[in-house]
Amino acid sequence: MEDQVKVLGAWPSPYCYRVLWALNLKSLKYEYLEEDLANKTDFLLQYNPVYKKVPVLVHGGKPISESLVILEYIEETWPQNPLLPQDPYDRAMARFWAKFGDDKSPVFMAIFITVGEEQEKAAKEAKEQLKILEEQALGEKKFFCGNRIGLTDIALGWIAGWLDVIEEAAGLNLLEAESFPRLHAWIQRFKEVPGIKEQLPDRHEMLIYYKQKREMFIAS
């Protein structure tokens, strides 16, 4: 009971998938509890009374919320198959780029909920952020953390599993292969990592979901 791990999540949140991927890469057993965010359970409200959001990791009855915080907790609690480099500078850079991805996520949300000139402006900014990630964060490395998958890759996993769906739902093409060859190569490597490839959301189901979401946003 002391080591029991539960994850409260909601499909198809990429923030929830971060936690599942990290646990899989650590070869940890856990119980996954799907939440209906339109009808939140008492369990969620009890374990995340501040934000009332998913994901929540419950370890030995103690809850941890916010996905990047959860990733750090997983890394510190279960050191096997490390998600952060050994070198202090490299660890700092891994955290920096993970936070950069989260800080810039509103730009990508903007392309999804806008139309016309506003969407064009958001798309231009989104491409600029992708170029920064390709040239400065990834560079010539196989993964953002070096030769093996790590915390930054998990944090940016939404690019691999969600971005093309959001692009299609929004009627855009941001991540063109000729413009972002290294990010495209990284996406293919990321999707083939054991523990990741078995835990990717169904693209067809996601496309239906995000198309419906976009229609709601545009209509409101």
Short mmCIF file of C-alpha atoms in Angstrom, two decimals:
data_model
loop_
_atom_site.label_atom_id
_atom_site.label_comp_id
_atom_site.label_asym_id
_atom_site.label_seq_id
_atom_site.Cartn_x
_atom_site.Cartn_y
_atom_site.Cartn_z
CA MET A 1 0.00 0.00 0.00
CA GLU A 2 2.86 2.40 0.79
CA ASP A 3 4.19 2.19 -2.76
CA GLN A 4 0.83 2.12 -4.50
CA VAL A 5 0.78 4.52 -7.46
CA LYS A 6 -2.36 5.95 -9.00
CA VAL A 7 -2.74 8.45 -11.82
CA LEU A 8 -5.81 10.61 -12.25
CA GLY A 9 -6.02 11.68 -15.86
CA ALA A 10 -8.34 12.59 -18.72
CA TRP A 11 -8.12 11.60 -22.38
CA PRO A 12 -6.60 13.04 -24.52
CA SER A 13 -4.66 15.49 -22.33
CA PRO A 14 -0.95 15.51 -23.31
CA TYR A 15 -0.14 16.58 -19.75
CA CYS A 16 -1.58 13.32 -18.47
CA TYR A 17 0.30 11.29 -21.05
CA ARG A 18 3.56 12.81 -19.79
CA VAL A 19 3.02 11.10 -16.45
CA LEU A 20 2.10 7.75 -18.01
CA TRP A 21 5.16 7.84 -20.28
CA ALA A 22 7.49 8.62 -17.38
CA LEU A 23 6.08 5.77 -15.30
CA ASN A 24 6.36 3.40 -18.27
CA LEU A 25 9.98 4.40 -18.91
CA LYS A 26 10.71 3.69 -15.23
CA SER A 27 9.00 0.28 -15.58
CA LEU A 28 6.62 1.15 -12.74
CA LYS A 29 3.20 -0.35 -12.14
CA TYR A 30 0.32 2.05 -11.58
CA GLU A 31 -3.46 2.28 -11.58
CA TYR A 32 -4.95 4.74 -14.06
CA LEU A 33 -8.22 6.45 -13.17
CA GLU A 34 -9.99 8.29 -15.98
CA GLU A 35 -11.69 11.53 -14.93
CA ASP A 36 -14.69 13.19 -16.53
CA LEU A 37 -13.72 16.85 -16.30
CA ALA A 38 -17.31 17.91 -16.86
CA ASN A 39 -18.28 15.95 -13.77
CA LYS A 40 -15.22 15.86 -11.51
CA THR A 41 -15.06 13.12 -8.92
CA ASP A 42 -14.73 13.68 -5.20
CA PHE A 43 -11.43 11.82 -5.52
CA LEU A 44 -10.01 14.50 -7.83
CA LEU A 45 -11.36 17.36 -5.74
CA GLN A 46 -9.88 15.75 -2.62
CA TYR A 47 -6.44 15.20 -4.10
CA ASN A 48 -6.15 18.45 -6.06
CA PRO A 49 -8.28 20.96 -4.15
CA VAL A 50 -6.21 23.93 -5.38
CA TYR A 51 -6.42 23.59 -9.18
CA LYS A 52 -8.99 20.78 -9.45
CA LYS A 53 -7.19 19.61 -12.60
CA VAL A 54 -5.49 16.52 -13.98
CA PRO A 55 -3.00 14.96 -13.94
CA VAL A 56 -2.59 14.00 -10.32
CA LEU A 57 -0.11 11.36 -9.17
CA VAL A 58 -1.04 9.66 -5.91
CA HIS A 59 1.85 7.78 -4.30
CA GLY A 60 1.24 6.02 -1.02
CA GLY A 61 -1.86 8.14 -0.52
CA LYS A 62 0.00 11.43 -1.06
CA PRO A 63 -1.02 13.53 -4.10
CA ILE A 64 1.26 15.52 -6.41
CA SER A 65 -0.18 17.76 -9.13
CA GLU A 66 1.13 19.72 -12.12
CA SER A 67 2.75 17.52 -14.77
CA LEU A 68 6.30 18.93 -14.71
CA VAL A 69 6.34 18.74 -10.92
CA ILE A 70 5.13 15.15 -11.16
CA LEU A 71 7.92 14.29 -13.62
CA GLU A 72 10.50 15.67 -11.19
CA TYR A 73 8.94 13.69 -8.34
CA ILE A 74 9.03 10.48 -10.38
CA GLU A 75 12.68 11.09 -11.25
CA GLU A 76 13.67 11.72 -7.63
CA THR A 77 11.63 8.87 -6.19
CA TRP A 78 12.58 6.18 -8.71
CA PRO A 79 16.13 6.84 -9.97
CA GLN A 80 16.27 3.82 -12.29
CA ASN A 81 16.27 4.61 -16.02
CA PRO A 82 17.07 8.30 -15.36
CA LEU A 83 15.12 10.97 -17.21
CA LEU A 84 17.64 13.73 -16.45
CA PRO A 85 21.34 13.85 -17.42
CA GLN A 86 24.02 13.45 -14.74
CA ASP A 87 25.80 16.71 -15.50
CA PRO A 88 24.28 19.64 -13.51
CA TYR A 89 24.40 22.01 -16.48
CA ASP A 90 22.71 19.49 -18.77
CA ARG A 91 20.04 18.92 -16.11
CA ALA A 92 19.42 22.65 -15.92
CA MET A 93 19.10 22.86 -19.70
CA ALA A 94 16.67 19.95 -19.75
CA ARG A 95 14.48 21.76 -17.24
CA PHE A 96 14.86 25.05 -19.14
CA TRP A 97 13.57 23.61 -22.42
CA ALA A 98 10.77 21.69 -20.70
CA LYS A 99 9.58 24.96 -19.16
CA PHE A 100 10.07 26.79 -22.47
CA GLY A 101 7.67 24.34 -24.11
CA ASP A 102 5.05 24.94 -21.46
CA ASP A 103 5.53 28.70 -21.52
CA LYS A 104 4.96 28.78 -25.29
CA SER A 105 1.98 26.42 -25.36
CA PRO A 106 -0.56 29.31 -25.47
CA VAL A 107 0.84 30.20 -28.90
CA PHE A 108 -0.18 26.79 -30.22
CA MET A 109 -3.54 27.00 -28.48
CA ALA A 110 -4.10 30.29 -30.28
CA ILE A 111 -3.85 28.69 -33.73
CA PHE A 112 -6.56 26.27 -32.65
CA ILE A 113 -9.11 28.76 -31.34
CA THR A 114 -8.72 31.61 -33.84
CA VAL A 115 -9.43 32.28 -37.53
CA GLY A 116 -8.33 34.71 -40.22
CA GLU A 117 -5.60 37.25 -39.52
CA GLU A 118 -5.45 36.35 -35.85
CA GLN A 119 -4.78 32.72 -36.71
CA GLU A 120 -2.16 33.69 -39.31
CA LYS A 121 -0.34 35.77 -36.70
CA ALA A 122 -0.43 32.88 -34.22
CA ALA A 123 0.80 30.44 -36.87
CA LYS A 124 3.78 32.66 -37.68
CA GLU A 125 4.73 32.86 -34.01
CA ALA A 126 4.26 29.11 -33.58
CA LYS A 127 6.68 28.42 -36.43
CA GLU A 128 9.22 30.74 -34.81
CA GLN A 129 9.00 28.76 -31.57
CA LEU A 130 9.36 25.45 -33.43
CA LYS A 131 12.46 26.79 -35.16
CA ILE A 132 13.97 27.71 -31.78
CA LEU A 133 13.27 24.19 -30.52
CA GLU A 134 14.80 22.60 -33.63
CA GLU A 135 17.92 24.72 -33.80
CA GLN A 136 18.72 25.58 -30.19
CA ALA A 137 17.10 22.86 -28.07
CA LEU A 138 17.41 19.76 -30.27
CA GLY A 139 20.28 20.66 -32.58
CA GLU A 140 22.11 17.58 -33.81
CA LYS A 141 21.10 15.38 -30.87
CA LYS A 142 18.93 12.27 -31.22
CA PHE A 143 16.75 13.40 -28.33
CA PHE A 144 16.43 16.70 -26.52
CA CYS A 145 18.31 15.21 -23.57
CA GLY A 146 21.06 13.64 -25.69
CA ASN A 147 21.35 10.08 -26.97
CA ARG A 148 18.45 8.76 -24.90
CA ILE A 149 14.95 9.93 -24.19
CA GLY A 150 14.56 12.17 -21.17
CA LEU A 151 12.38 14.64 -19.31
CA THR A 152 12.47 17.31 -22.03
CA ASP A 153 11.36 14.83 -24.67
CA ILE A 154 8.45 13.74 -22.49
CA ALA A 155 7.50 17.37 -21.82
CA LEU A 156 7.56 18.12 -25.57
CA GLY A 157 5.84 14.87 -26.51
CA TRP A 158 2.72 16.80 -27.52
CA ILE A 159 4.62 17.88 -30.63
CA ALA A 160 4.96 14.23 -31.64
CA GLY A 161 1.47 13.03 -30.76
CA TRP A 162 -0.83 16.04 -30.91
CA LEU A 163 0.48 18.85 -33.10
CA ASP A 164 -0.35 17.33 -36.49
CA VAL A 165 -3.89 16.59 -35.27
CA ILE A 166 -4.33 20.18 -34.09
CA GLU A 167 -2.89 21.41 -37.41
CA GLU A 168 -5.40 19.36 -39.40
CA ALA A 169 -8.31 20.38 -37.18
CA ALA A 170 -7.31 24.04 -37.57
CA GLY A 171 -6.64 23.77 -41.32
CA LEU A 172 -2.94 24.62 -41.07
CA ASN A 173 0.41 23.07 -41.89
CA LEU A 174 3.05 24.28 -39.44
CA LEU A 175 5.56 21.48 -39.03
CA GLU A 176 6.57 20.91 -42.64
CA ALA A 177 9.20 18.21 -43.10
CA GLU A 178 11.40 20.35 -45.37
CA SER A 179 11.40 23.23 -42.89
CA PHE A 180 11.88 21.14 -39.74
CA PRO A 181 13.77 17.98 -40.73
CA ARG A 182 15.35 17.42 -37.30
CA LEU A 183 12.07 17.75 -35.43
CA HIS A 184 10.48 15.33 -37.88
CA ALA A 185 13.28 12.82 -37.31
CA TRP A 186 12.90 13.27 -33.55
CA ILE A 187 9.15 12.63 -33.78
CA GLN A 188 9.75 9.30 -35.48
CA ARG A 189 12.34 8.27 -32.89
CA PHE A 190 10.11 9.39 -30.03
CA LYS A 191 7.14 7.36 -31.26
CA GLU A 192 9.24 4.20 -31.46
CA VAL A 193 10.53 4.29 -27.88
CA PRO A 194 9.21 1.34 -25.83
CA GLY A 195 6.87 2.70 -23.20
CA ILE A 196 5.85 5.52 -25.53
CA LYS A 197 4.67 3.74 -28.66
CA GLU A 198 2.25 1.54 -26.72
CA GLN A 199 0.82 4.61 -24.97
CA LEU A 200 -0.09 7.01 -27.75
CA PRO A 201 -3.68 8.19 -28.22
CA ASP A 202 -5.59 7.04 -31.29
CA ARG A 203 -5.13 9.69 -33.97
CA HIS A 204 -8.52 9.22 -35.62
CA GLU A 205 -10.38 9.57 -32.32
CA MET A 206 -8.31 12.63 -31.42
CA LEU A 207 -9.05 14.29 -34.76
CA ILE A 208 -12.78 13.90 -34.22
CA TYR A 209 -12.42 15.28 -30.69
CA TYR A 210 -10.35 18.32 -31.68
CA LYS A 211 -12.50 19.15 -34.70
CA GLN A 212 -15.52 19.25 -32.41
CA LYS A 213 -13.62 21.38 -29.90
CA ARG A 214 -12.56 23.84 -32.60
CA GLU A 215 -16.13 24.18 -33.85
CA MET A 216 -17.21 25.01 -30.31
CA PHE A 217 -14.47 27.63 -29.92
CA ILE A 218 -15.19 29.27 -33.27
CA ALA A 219 -18.94 29.33 -32.62
CA SER A 220 -18.59 30.91 -29.17
#
